[in-house]
Tab-separated table of C-alpha atoms and ligand atoms in Angstrom:
chain	number	residue	atom	x	y	z
A	19	MET	CA	-126.544	43.469	-84.725
A	20	SER	CA	-123.006	43.395	-84.132
A	21	ALA	CA	-121.355	42.778	-80.968
A	22	SER	CA	-120.360	46.413	-80.235
A	23	GLU	CA	-123.755	47.577	-80.958
A	24	THR	CA	-125.337	45.285	-78.470
A	25	ALA	CA	-122.633	46.484	-75.746
A	26	GLN	CA	-124.265	49.844	-75.944
A	27	LYS	CA	-127.713	50.613	-74.339
A	28	VAL	CA	-130.053	51.070	-77.394
A	29	VAL	CA	-131.835	54.174	-77.023
A	30	THR	CA	-134.533	55.046	-80.063
A	31	ARG	CA	-136.888	58.020	-80.674
A	32	PHE	CA	-139.964	58.480	-82.704
A	33	ALA	CA	-139.777	62.693	-83.857
A	34	PRO	CA	-142.586	63.539	-84.851
A	35	SER	CA	-143.487	67.356	-86.369
A	36	PRO	CA	-146.779	68.313	-85.354
A	37	THR	CA	-148.398	70.022	-88.198
A	38	GLY	CA	-151.527	67.588	-88.659
A	39	TYR	CA	-152.731	64.305	-87.189
A	40	LEU	CA	-150.419	61.221	-86.482
A	41	HIS	CA	-150.540	59.189	-89.722
A	42	ILE	CA	-150.480	55.969	-90.200
A	43	GLY	CA	-146.848	56.341	-91.793
A	44	GLY	CA	-145.707	58.042	-88.187
A	45	ALA	CA	-147.670	55.522	-86.264
A	46	ARG	CA	-145.852	52.919	-88.015
A	47	THR	CA	-142.764	54.395	-87.514
A	48	ALA	CA	-143.021	54.983	-83.891
A	49	LEU	CA	-143.871	51.149	-84.010
A	50	PHE	CA	-140.368	50.098	-85.293
A	51	ASN	CA	-138.584	52.360	-82.892
A	52	PHE	CA	-140.681	51.453	-79.778
A	53	LEU	CA	-140.280	47.277	-80.860
A	54	PHE	CA	-136.695	47.894	-81.811
A	55	ALA	CA	-136.054	49.240	-78.132
A	56	ARG	CA	-137.991	46.796	-76.517
A	57	HIS	CA	-136.230	43.989	-78.209
A	58	HIS	CA	-132.980	45.414	-76.991
A	59	GLY	CA	-133.930	45.861	-73.737
A	60	GLY	CA	-133.356	49.340	-74.459
A	61	GLN	CA	-135.219	53.017	-74.260
A	62	TYR	CA	-137.806	54.546	-76.191
A	63	LEU	CA	-137.900	58.051	-76.566
A	64	VAL	CA	-140.381	60.801	-78.384
A	65	ARG	CA	-139.097	64.307	-79.504
A	66	ILE	CA	-141.911	66.631	-80.802
A	67	GLU	CA	-140.119	68.761	-83.800
A	68	ASP	CA	-142.230	71.894	-83.421
A	69	THR	CA	-139.992	74.333	-84.629
A	70	ASP	CA	-142.439	75.168	-87.365
A	71	LYS	CA	-144.180	77.742	-85.031
A	72	LYS	CA	-146.614	78.716	-87.904
A	73	ARG	CA	-147.478	75.093	-88.636
A	74	SER	CA	-147.119	73.291	-85.204
A	75	THR	CA	-150.511	73.286	-83.541
A	76	PRO	CA	-151.608	72.562	-79.500
A	77	GLU	CA	-154.370	70.131	-81.314
A	78	ALA	CA	-152.155	68.284	-83.492
A	79	ILE	CA	-149.602	67.783	-80.723
A	80	GLU	CA	-152.636	66.415	-78.659
A	81	ALA	CA	-153.955	64.174	-81.287
A	82	ILE	CA	-150.207	62.660	-81.536
A	83	HIS	CA	-150.301	62.176	-78.029
A	84	ASP	CA	-153.641	60.365	-77.964
A	85	GLY	CA	-152.333	58.604	-80.901
A	86	LEU	CA	-149.702	56.995	-79.626
A	87	ASP	CA	-151.556	56.351	-76.250
A	88	TRP	CA	-154.222	54.704	-77.579
A	89	LEU	CA	-151.638	52.307	-79.642
A	90	GLY	CA	-149.444	51.785	-76.203
A	91	LEU	CA	-146.457	53.877	-77.711
A	92	LEU	CA	-145.846	57.098	-75.946
A	93	GLY	CA	-142.500	57.021	-74.821
A	94	ASP	CA	-140.591	55.955	-71.545
A	95	GLU	CA	-139.946	59.532	-70.804
A	96	GLU	CA	-141.881	62.768	-71.171
A	97	PRO	CA	-141.347	63.815	-74.724
A	98	VAL	CA	-138.936	66.255	-75.441
A	99	PHE	CA	-140.349	69.330	-77.290
A	100	GLN	CA	-137.515	70.778	-79.735
A	101	SER	CA	-138.851	74.236	-79.583
A	102	GLN	CA	-137.248	74.605	-75.948
A	103	ARG	CA	-133.902	73.680	-76.777
A	104	ALA	CA	-133.091	76.666	-79.573
A	105	GLY	CA	-130.703	77.911	-76.770
A	106	ARG	CA	-128.832	74.451	-76.696
A	107	HIS	CA	-128.800	73.988	-80.772
A	108	ALA	CA	-127.099	77.724	-81.086
A	109	GLU	CA	-124.644	76.918	-78.077
A	110	VAL	CA	-123.555	73.677	-80.708
A	111	ALA	CA	-123.798	76.372	-83.837
A	112	GLN	CA	-121.130	78.645	-81.805
A	113	GLN	CA	-118.914	75.605	-80.839
A	114	LEU	CA	-118.636	74.545	-84.504
A	115	LEU	CA	-117.853	78.051	-85.477
A	116	ASP	CA	-115.128	78.111	-82.664
A	117	LYS	CA	-113.638	75.346	-83.648
A	118	GLY	CA	-113.530	76.622	-87.379
A	119	ALA	CA	-116.035	73.754	-88.381
A	120	ALA	CA	-118.481	76.286	-89.205
A	121	TYR	CA	-118.344	79.815	-90.822
A	122	LYS	CA	-120.066	82.907	-90.925
A	123	CYS	CA	-121.852	83.503	-94.605
A	124	TYR	CA	-122.683	86.987	-95.674
A	125	LEU	CA	-124.014	86.417	-99.069
A	126	THR	CA	-126.948	88.190	-99.605
A	127	SER	CA	-130.017	86.268	-100.772
A	128	GLU	CA	-129.681	88.434	-103.740
A	129	GLU	CA	-126.250	87.109	-104.278
A	130	LEU	CA	-127.680	83.636	-103.727
A	131	THR	CA	-130.348	84.063	-106.375
A	132	ALA	CA	-128.377	85.692	-108.611
A	133	ARG	CA	-125.766	82.345	-108.545
A	134	ARG	CA	-128.678	80.054	-108.453
A	135	GLU	CA	-129.988	82.055	-111.936
A	136	ALA	CA	-126.212	81.827	-113.180
A	137	ALA	CA	-125.907	77.777	-112.676
A	138	GLN	CA	-129.363	77.504	-114.367
A	139	ALA	CA	-128.792	79.501	-117.424
A	140	ALA	CA	-125.855	77.703	-117.770
A	141	LYS	CA	-127.490	74.478	-117.411
A	142	LYS	CA	-125.379	73.365	-114.637
A	143	PRO	CA	-126.668	72.007	-111.127
A	144	PHE	CA	-126.028	74.823	-108.580
A	145	ARG	CA	-123.619	74.179	-105.864
A	146	LEU	CA	-123.518	76.697	-103.482
A	147	ASN	CA	-119.574	77.869	-102.898
A	148	SER	CA	-119.539	80.701	-100.473
A	149	GLU	CA	-116.253	82.716	-100.296
A	150	TRP	CA	-116.854	83.381	-96.755
A	151	ARG	CA	-116.177	79.590	-96.267
A	152	ASP	CA	-112.419	80.536	-95.906
A	153	CYS	CA	-112.332	84.304	-95.249
A	154	GLN	CA	-112.641	85.979	-91.819
A	155	PRO	CA	-115.084	88.799	-91.652
A	156	GLY	CA	-113.667	92.383	-91.591
A	157	PRO	CA	-114.581	95.665	-90.335
A	158	GLU	CA	-117.382	96.112	-93.002
A	159	GLN	CA	-119.342	92.855	-92.122
A	160	GLU	CA	-119.637	94.468	-88.418
A	161	GLY	CA	-123.643	94.433	-88.091
A	162	GLN	CA	-124.293	92.850	-91.144
A	163	PRO	CA	-126.901	89.762	-91.203
A	164	PHE	CA	-125.345	86.062	-91.641
A	165	VAL	CA	-126.149	82.601	-91.609
A	166	VAL	CA	-123.987	80.195	-89.831
A	167	ARG	CA	-122.993	77.300	-92.354
A	168	LEU	CA	-121.691	73.959	-92.080
A	169	LYS	CA	-118.143	73.480	-93.338
A	170	THR	CA	-118.905	70.119	-95.151
A	171	PRO	CA	-116.112	68.090	-96.628
A	172	ASN	CA	-115.959	68.590	-100.357
A	173	GLU	CA	-113.456	65.395	-101.042
A	174	GLY	CA	-113.827	61.731	-100.631
A	175	GLU	CA	-117.288	59.862	-99.887
A	176	SER	CA	-119.462	58.985	-96.801
A	177	VAL	CA	-120.966	56.040	-96.395
A	178	ILE	CA	-124.032	54.929	-94.258
A	179	GLU	CA	-124.600	51.187	-93.530
A	180	ASP	CA	-128.235	51.274	-93.243
A	181	MET	CA	-129.956	48.513	-91.318
A	182	VAL	CA	-132.514	48.741	-93.851
A	183	GLN	CA	-131.014	49.690	-97.435
A	184	GLY	CA	-127.583	48.239	-96.630
A	185	ARG	CA	-124.436	50.258	-97.634
A	186	ILE	CA	-124.944	53.411	-99.370
A	187	SER	CA	-122.362	56.362	-100.045
A	188	VAL	CA	-122.633	59.684	-101.467
A	189	LYS	CA	-119.593	61.686	-102.616
A	190	ASN	CA	-119.057	64.600	-100.063
A	191	ASP	CA	-118.828	67.081	-102.797
A	192	GLU	CA	-122.363	66.893	-103.681
A	193	ILE	CA	-123.142	67.809	-100.027
A	194	ASP	CA	-123.424	71.442	-99.711
A	195	ASP	CA	-122.623	74.182	-96.709
A	196	PHE	CA	-125.983	73.887	-95.039
A	197	ILE	CA	-126.989	76.272	-92.845
A	198	LEU	CA	-127.022	75.485	-89.135
A	199	LEU	CA	-128.293	78.941	-87.889
A	200	ARG	CA	-130.284	81.331	-89.604
A	201	SER	CA	-129.796	85.060	-89.856
A	202	ASP	CA	-132.039	85.633	-87.192
A	203	GLY	CA	-130.154	83.119	-85.014
A	204	THR	CA	-132.737	80.565	-84.926
A	205	PRO	CA	-131.438	76.603	-85.745
A	206	THR	CA	-132.143	74.806	-88.665
A	207	TYR	CA	-134.141	71.895	-88.537
A	208	MET	CA	-130.854	69.921	-89.813
A	209	LEU	CA	-129.147	71.278	-86.627
A	210	ALA	CA	-131.581	70.510	-84.144
A	211	VAL	CA	-131.945	66.881	-84.952
A	212	VAL	CA	-128.716	66.389	-84.722
A	213	VAL	CA	-128.459	68.127	-81.407
A	214	ASP	CA	-131.428	66.341	-79.996
A	215	ASP	CA	-130.456	63.228	-81.306
A	216	HIS	CA	-127.018	63.627	-79.452
A	217	ASP	CA	-128.338	65.102	-76.322
A	218	MET	CA	-130.931	62.287	-75.714
A	219	GLY	CA	-128.687	59.643	-75.940
A	220	VAL	CA	-130.171	58.232	-79.483
A	221	THR	CA	-128.328	55.280	-80.598
A	222	HIS	CA	-130.620	53.774	-83.726
A	223	ILE	CA	-132.733	55.725	-86.009
A	224	LEU	CA	-135.594	54.425	-87.835
A	225	ARG	CA	-137.709	56.613	-89.613
A	226	GLY	CA	-138.666	57.144	-93.167
A	227	ASP	CA	-136.514	56.779	-96.327
A	228	ASP	CA	-137.517	60.459	-97.329
A	229	HIS	CA	-134.743	61.240	-94.767
A	230	LEU	CA	-131.740	59.464	-96.342
A	231	ASN	CA	-130.721	62.407	-97.846
A	232	ASN	CA	-130.711	64.435	-94.415
A	233	ALA	CA	-128.774	61.456	-93.415
A	234	PHE	CA	-125.996	62.436	-95.324
A	235	ARG	CA	-125.903	66.081	-94.116
A	236	GLN	CA	-126.625	65.463	-90.628
A	237	LEU	CA	-123.341	63.155	-90.481
A	238	PRO	CA	-120.613	65.592	-91.114
A	239	LEU	CA	-122.256	67.472	-88.615
A	240	ILE	CA	-122.065	64.687	-86.108
A	241	LYS	CA	-118.162	64.396	-87.119
A	242	ALA	CA	-117.448	67.907	-86.664
A	243	MET	CA	-118.773	67.463	-83.168
A	244	GLY	CA	-116.744	64.366	-82.548
A	245	TRP	CA	-120.327	62.589	-81.539
A	246	PRO	CA	-120.885	58.830	-81.740
A	247	GLU	CA	-122.891	58.169	-85.180
A	248	PRO	CA	-126.409	56.389	-84.669
A	249	THR	CA	-127.412	53.704	-86.832
A	250	TYR	CA	-129.694	54.378	-89.191
A	251	GLY	CA	-132.556	52.096	-90.708
A	252	HIS	CA	-134.662	54.188	-93.346
A	253	VAL	CA	-137.821	52.677	-94.116
A	254	PRO	CA	-139.582	52.578	-97.261
A	255	LEU	CA	-142.507	54.455	-97.291
A	256	ILE	CA	-146.410	53.117	-97.484
A	257	HIS	CA	-147.970	53.067	-100.342
A	258	GLY	CA	-151.815	52.544	-101.482
A	259	ALA	CA	-153.259	49.524	-102.798
A	260	ASP	CA	-153.015	50.667	-106.159
A	261	GLY	CA	-148.865	51.552	-105.635
A	262	ALA	CA	-149.398	54.858	-105.933
A	263	LYS	CA	-147.878	57.123	-102.656
A	264	LEU	CA	-150.310	56.518	-99.465
A	265	SER	CA	-152.793	59.209	-99.876
A	266	LYS	CA	-156.377	60.157	-97.983
A	267	ARG	CA	-157.955	57.737	-100.695
A	268	HIS	CA	-155.887	55.183	-99.671
A	269	GLY	CA	-156.784	55.407	-96.039
A	270	ALA	CA	-153.944	57.798	-95.158
A	271	LEU	CA	-155.744	58.980	-92.209
A	272	GLY	CA	-155.259	60.123	-88.451
A	273	VAL	CA	-154.687	57.346	-86.233
A	274	ASP	CA	-157.726	58.866	-84.943
A	275	ALA	CA	-159.835	58.216	-87.721
A	276	TYR	CA	-159.050	54.301	-87.470
A	277	ARG	CA	-160.186	54.295	-83.823
A	278	ASP	CA	-163.594	56.217	-84.171
A	279	GLU	CA	-164.612	56.526	-87.790
A	280	MET	CA	-163.343	52.792	-88.781
A	281	GLY	CA	-163.805	51.543	-85.822
A	282	LEU	CA	-160.943	49.600	-84.961
A	283	LEU	CA	-159.046	47.958	-81.722
A	284	PRO	CA	-155.789	49.332	-81.051
A	285	GLU	CA	-153.833	45.976	-80.771
A	286	ALA	CA	-155.375	45.119	-84.548
A	287	VAL	CA	-154.175	48.357	-85.604
A	288	PHE	CA	-150.836	47.699	-83.895
A	289	ASN	CA	-150.681	44.270	-85.791
A	290	TYR	CA	-151.396	45.450	-89.072
A	291	LEU	CA	-148.850	48.088	-88.834
A	292	LEU	CA	-146.253	45.566	-87.593
A	293	ARG	CA	-146.553	43.781	-90.887
A	294	LEU	CA	-146.961	46.441	-93.038
A	295	GLY	CA	-143.310	46.695	-93.938
A	296	TRP	CA	-141.935	44.337	-91.337
A	297	GLY	CA	-142.017	40.159	-91.684
A	298	HIS	CA	-141.364	37.122	-89.795
A	299	GLY	CA	-141.876	34.168	-92.061
A	300	ASP	CA	-145.352	34.026	-93.056
A	301	GLU	CA	-146.807	34.757	-89.077
A	302	GLU	CA	-149.539	37.069	-89.574
A	303	ILE	CA	-151.202	37.111	-86.002
A	304	ILE	CA	-148.641	38.639	-83.706
A	305	SER	CA	-149.192	40.197	-80.699
A	306	ARG	CA	-147.357	42.753	-78.461
A	307	THR	CA	-145.439	40.447	-76.367
A	308	ARG	CA	-144.553	37.999	-79.250
A	309	ALA	CA	-143.518	41.609	-81.637
A	310	ILE	CA	-141.192	42.348	-78.870
A	311	GLU	CA	-139.538	39.178	-79.004
A	312	LEU	CA	-139.225	39.154	-82.861
A	313	PHE	CA	-138.397	42.304	-83.868
A	314	ASP	CA	-135.518	43.578	-85.674
A	315	ALA	CA	-134.435	45.747	-88.297
A	316	GLY	CA	-133.745	42.440	-90.421
A	317	GLY	CA	-137.389	42.069	-91.092
A	318	ILE	CA	-138.064	45.239	-92.409
A	319	GLY	CA	-138.446	45.459	-96.232
A	320	LYS	CA	-136.668	47.089	-98.615
A	321	SER	CA	-139.924	47.892	-100.976
A	322	PRO	CA	-142.415	50.187	-100.124
A	323	SER	CA	-145.408	48.193	-98.670
A	324	ARG	CA	-149.217	48.580	-99.689
A	325	PHE	CA	-151.997	49.658	-97.463
A	326	ASP	CA	-154.646	47.416	-97.568
A	327	THR	CA	-158.008	48.008	-95.804
A	328	LYS	CA	-159.309	44.825	-96.192
A	329	LYS	CA	-156.345	42.798	-94.426
A	330	LEU	CA	-157.016	45.524	-91.623
A	331	LEU	CA	-160.681	44.578	-91.254
A	332	ASN	CA	-159.764	41.181	-91.340
A	333	LEU	CA	-157.033	41.503	-88.740
A	334	ASN	CA	-159.487	43.695	-86.727
A	335	GLY	CA	-162.450	40.952	-86.634
A	336	HIS	CA	-159.630	38.445	-85.359
A	337	TYR	CA	-158.745	40.977	-82.496
A	338	ILE	CA	-162.546	41.642	-81.886
A	339	ARG	CA	-163.217	37.723	-81.474
A	340	GLU	CA	-160.145	37.367	-79.076
A	341	ALA	CA	-161.178	40.686	-77.228
A	342	ASP	CA	-162.532	40.503	-73.580
A	343	ASN	CA	-166.467	40.429	-73.312
A	344	ALA	CA	-166.922	43.115	-70.913
A	345	ARG	CA	-164.038	45.158	-72.594
A	346	LEU	CA	-166.349	45.112	-75.861
A	347	ALA	CA	-169.339	45.712	-74.063
A	348	GLU	CA	-168.184	48.789	-72.884
A	349	LEU	CA	-166.440	49.852	-75.778
A	350	VAL	CA	-169.818	49.830	-78.052
A	351	ALA	CA	-172.363	50.573	-75.073
A	352	ALA	CA	-173.268	54.172	-76.336
A	353	GLU	CA	-173.445	53.546	-79.578
A	354	ALA	CA	-175.358	50.063	-78.970
A	355	GLY	CA	-177.882	51.901	-77.025
A	356	ALA	CA	-176.808	50.185	-73.444
A	357	SER	CA	-177.100	52.554	-71.095
A	358	SER	CA	-177.924	51.359	-67.091
A	359	ASP	CA	-175.158	48.664	-65.639
A	360	GLU	CA	-178.075	45.940	-66.583
A	361	ASP	CA	-177.846	46.860	-70.327
A	362	LYS	CA	-173.894	46.735	-69.806
A	363	ALA	CA	-174.433	43.262	-68.552
A	364	LEU	CA	-176.827	41.884	-71.020
A	365	LEU	CA	-174.510	43.198	-73.757
A	366	THR	CA	-171.487	41.463	-71.861
A	367	ARG	CA	-173.728	38.180	-72.032
A	368	ALA	CA	-174.782	38.691	-75.875
A	369	MET	CA	-170.670	39.398	-76.741
A	370	PRO	CA	-169.721	35.843	-77.836
A	371	GLU	CA	-172.359	36.004	-80.551
A	372	LEU	CA	-172.688	39.188	-81.493
A	373	LYS	CA	-168.432	39.516	-81.931
A	374	ALA	CA	-168.503	36.336	-83.962
A	375	ARG	CA	-169.948	38.422	-86.960
A	376	ALA	CA	-168.108	42.067	-86.827
A	377	ARG	CA	-165.187	43.096	-88.515
A	378	ASP	CA	-165.311	46.637	-86.692
A	379	LEU	CA	-166.706	47.981	-83.674
A	380	HIS	CA	-169.588	49.920	-85.349
A	381	GLU	CA	-170.716	46.512	-87.049
A	382	LEU	CA	-170.673	45.228	-83.540
A	383	ALA	CA	-172.665	47.572	-82.191
A	384	ALA	CA	-175.312	47.883	-84.737
A	385	GLY	CA	-175.613	43.978	-84.396
A	386	ALA	CA	-176.408	44.403	-80.536
A	387	THR	CA	-178.747	47.577	-80.754
A	388	PHE	CA	-181.748	45.340	-80.928
A	389	LEU	CA	-181.007	44.124	-77.395
A	390	PHE	CA	-182.090	47.544	-76.309
A	391	LYS	CA	-185.152	48.778	-78.664
A	392	SER	CA	-188.155	49.819	-77.064
A	393	ARG	CA	-191.445	48.105	-78.161
A	394	PRO	CA	-193.172	48.126	-81.007
A	395	LEU	CA	-189.840	47.845	-82.805
A	396	GLN	CA	-189.652	49.741	-85.953
A	397	MET	CA	-188.693	47.431	-88.445
A	398	GLU	CA	-186.257	47.839	-91.241
A	399	GLU	CA	-187.498	47.615	-94.737
A	400	LYS	CA	-186.433	43.953	-95.264
A	401	ALA	CA	-187.516	42.820	-92.067
A	402	ALA	CA	-190.933	44.303	-92.484
A	403	GLY	CA	-190.650	42.461	-96.042
A	404	LEU	CA	-190.453	39.379	-94.192
A	405	LEU	CA	-193.438	39.899	-92.453
A	406	ASP	CA	-196.654	38.598	-94.675
A	407	ASP	CA	-199.658	37.340	-93.427
A	408	GLU	CA	-198.610	33.731	-93.480
A	409	ALA	CA	-195.198	34.752	-91.778
A	410	ARG	CA	-197.664	36.584	-88.992
A	411	LYS	CA	-199.553	33.098	-88.438
A	412	ASN	CA	-196.280	31.120	-87.922
A	413	LEU	CA	-195.525	33.882	-85.550
A	414	ALA	CA	-198.304	33.096	-83.830
A	415	LEU	CA	-197.457	29.408	-83.635
A	416	ALA	CA	-194.170	30.242	-82.080
A	417	HIS	CA	-195.458	32.614	-79.490
A	418	ALA	CA	-197.962	29.784	-78.685
A	419	ALA	CA	-195.219	27.120	-78.196
A	420	LEU	CA	-193.196	29.744	-76.503
A	421	SER	CA	-195.747	30.488	-74.023
A	422	ASP	CA	-195.630	27.142	-72.679
A	423	VAL	CA	-191.751	26.311	-72.306
A	424	PRO	CA	-190.756	25.815	-68.675
A	425	ARG	CA	-187.457	26.835	-68.687
A	426	TRP	CA	-186.017	29.759	-71.055
A	427	GLU	CA	-182.466	28.469	-71.568
A	428	ILE	CA	-181.418	28.113	-75.409
A	429	GLU	CA	-182.048	24.407	-75.410
A	430	ASP	CA	-185.509	24.721	-74.233
A	431	VAL	CA	-187.007	27.518	-76.727
A	432	GLU	CA	-184.530	25.576	-79.642
A	433	SER	CA	-186.674	22.333	-79.176
A	434	ALA	CA	-190.188	24.438	-78.544
A	435	ILE	CA	-189.426	25.983	-82.193
A	436	ARG	CA	-188.185	23.003	-83.934
A	437	GLU	CA	-191.117	20.710	-82.276
A	438	VAL	CA	-193.752	23.822	-83.829
A	439	ALA	CA	-191.938	23.662	-87.191
A	440	ASP	CA	-192.258	19.770	-87.223
A	441	GLN	CA	-195.560	19.740	-86.270
A	442	ALA	CA	-197.039	22.332	-88.989
A	443	GLU	CA	-194.356	20.524	-91.221
A	444	LEU	CA	-192.185	23.984	-91.797
A	445	LYS	CA	-189.023	24.591	-92.665
A	446	LEU	CA	-187.195	25.851	-89.664
A	447	GLY	CA	-186.566	29.392	-91.601
A	448	LYS	CA	-189.922	29.386	-92.106
A	449	LEU	CA	-190.045	30.253	-88.708
A	450	ALA	CA	-186.806	31.794	-87.608
A	451	GLN	CA	-186.948	34.612	-90.521
A	452	PRO	CA	-190.224	36.074	-89.032
A	453	LEU	CA	-189.275	35.585	-85.782
A	454	ARG	CA	-185.714	37.281	-86.484
A	455	ALA	CA	-187.571	40.375	-87.779
A	456	ALA	CA	-190.150	40.299	-85.054
A	457	LEU	CA	-187.317	39.976	-82.133
A	458	THR	CA	-184.872	42.080	-83.992
A	459	GLY	CA	-186.690	44.755	-86.351
A	460	SER	CA	-183.753	43.532	-88.734
A	461	ASN	CA	-183.373	40.423	-90.870
A	462	THR	CA	-179.778	39.597	-89.733
A	463	SER	CA	-178.947	39.147	-86.135
A	464	PRO	CA	-177.342	36.475	-84.092
A	465	GLY	CA	-178.934	32.645	-84.303
A	466	ILE	CA	-182.471	32.957	-83.416
A	467	PHE	CA	-182.338	30.747	-80.404
A	468	ASP	CA	-179.458	32.905	-78.810
A	469	VAL	CA	-181.660	36.116	-79.314
A	470	LEU	CA	-184.531	34.178	-77.587
A	471	ALA	CA	-182.217	33.336	-74.953
A	472	LEU	CA	-180.778	36.819	-74.723
A	473	LEU	CA	-183.785	39.037	-74.728
A	474	GLY	CA	-185.508	36.748	-71.954
A	475	ARG	CA	-189.229	35.128	-72.018
A	476	GLU	CA	-191.018	38.299	-71.399
A	477	GLU	CA	-189.682	40.447	-74.007
A	478	SER	CA	-189.422	37.979	-76.754
A	479	LEU	CA	-193.281	37.012	-76.239
A	480	ALA	CA	-194.015	40.799	-76.300
A	481	ARG	CA	-192.058	41.356	-79.249
A	482	ILE	CA	-194.004	38.576	-81.369
A	483	ALA	CA	-196.992	39.490	-79.910
A	484	ASP	CA	-196.607	43.137	-81.177
A	485	GLN	CA	-195.974	41.877	-84.976
A	486	MET	CA	-198.840	39.095	-84.419
A	487	ARG	CA	-201.190	41.807	-83.814
A	488	ASN	CA	-199.955	43.986	-86.712
A	489	ALA	CA	-201.558	41.245	-88.712
A	490	GLU	CA	-204.949	41.886	-87.462
B	24	LIG	N1	-139.852	65.220	-87.870
B	24	LIG	C1	-139.448	64.555	-88.841
B	24	LIG	C2	-140.603	63.890	-90.009
B	24	LIG	O1	-141.798	64.337	-89.191
B	24	LIG	C3	-138.758	63.261	-88.445
B	24	LIG	C4	-137.318	63.485	-88.414
B	24	LIG	C5	-136.399	62.451	-87.925
B	24	LIG	O2	-136.456	61.124	-88.119
B	24	LIG	O3	-135.147	62.617	-88.095
B	24	LIG	O4	-140.685	63.836	-90.567
């Protein structure tokens, strides 16, 4: 940023329309605005753009709140609700009328349609040219419905120095006199956004590049009010791995699905979203603190980024391995079947082994269920397949050796099992696989010695004995 920009306090905002869940693109916009503000020591605000009363639902507002909360991206202040500011929006429209920067347009919808159709028939682009722009209403307009339109300049060009897209210009005659207030007196989106951004003191706007066209309409409105222009950064949208626009099929889910269905940690999603369209050299693992330190608009890519579920899961695996064991235990306790405090303590103890193998919290929970299964264990199909007669005999050998272990520590159980294998001239796997089946009911688990140590002497011996007996 230039010196004059840094001199002012940076204020950013995330302005979702609550017509659905917080989707991944929205979450990334929130993240970029949050980081930009934090990086520049500024403020990050949230505005709920709930003016579309039919489509905005309380459930969507809650889902957005929860999603932002989970990612640590709630605003620095209580959110602003756009719908509550209609009076203020109308006031600004009136000010624009008073200064002659806007006008009451009495064209009826029939007249507009006729003009549109005439343009179509003549194969010309439709450009509204309202005669009301320079004409005062007479007595016959008294009581007639009107809309308020902005008098946008017809000559010259408008320029945006976009933080992401660079310099972009549009000829002013391409921008029509758009509506500020509808005939029922309600503000349009275009008016509401500009007034709210101004009143909230927003200095920098990072948003999807689908809003770039809007920026060229918002600018003349800002100029007409004599307000400072915000600095824009229009971020390319997210595409699927195949390059097509992101859809549900690609993982365009609500943030709640990332948490609940995919079992992701918020810090992993945070890191992933950051890297999705922003980069700093080839750093992949970037913590929240480091992101705040590094983030600037210069690192935002100019082309659409591709959503990659595999990368996201790999990153999640990394953050699971980094995460605190007690926290992970708490997160997966219910799903793993741990109910008592004792169960949770066991789960925490098992975590270093369990988390090394999981890429998401559901895998982590599934890997932990063996700890809390009740006897006799239900064998998964593959585990049952491991327990043939020979395997059951080997289980009996292991049981005998383990019964004599004086101290139930991982080293002691390990040397007991290795000794049995040596004496019986068995490969370790010949003992380990049936033991795994007997102890966990599954053919995959953490290392078998860890499993023995975690389950403890009594439970381990009993589980092994259950499967020996089955052979009889
Ligand atoms: N409410 C708009 C949206 O959800 C964003 C408006 C803006 O960022 O200016 O797409």
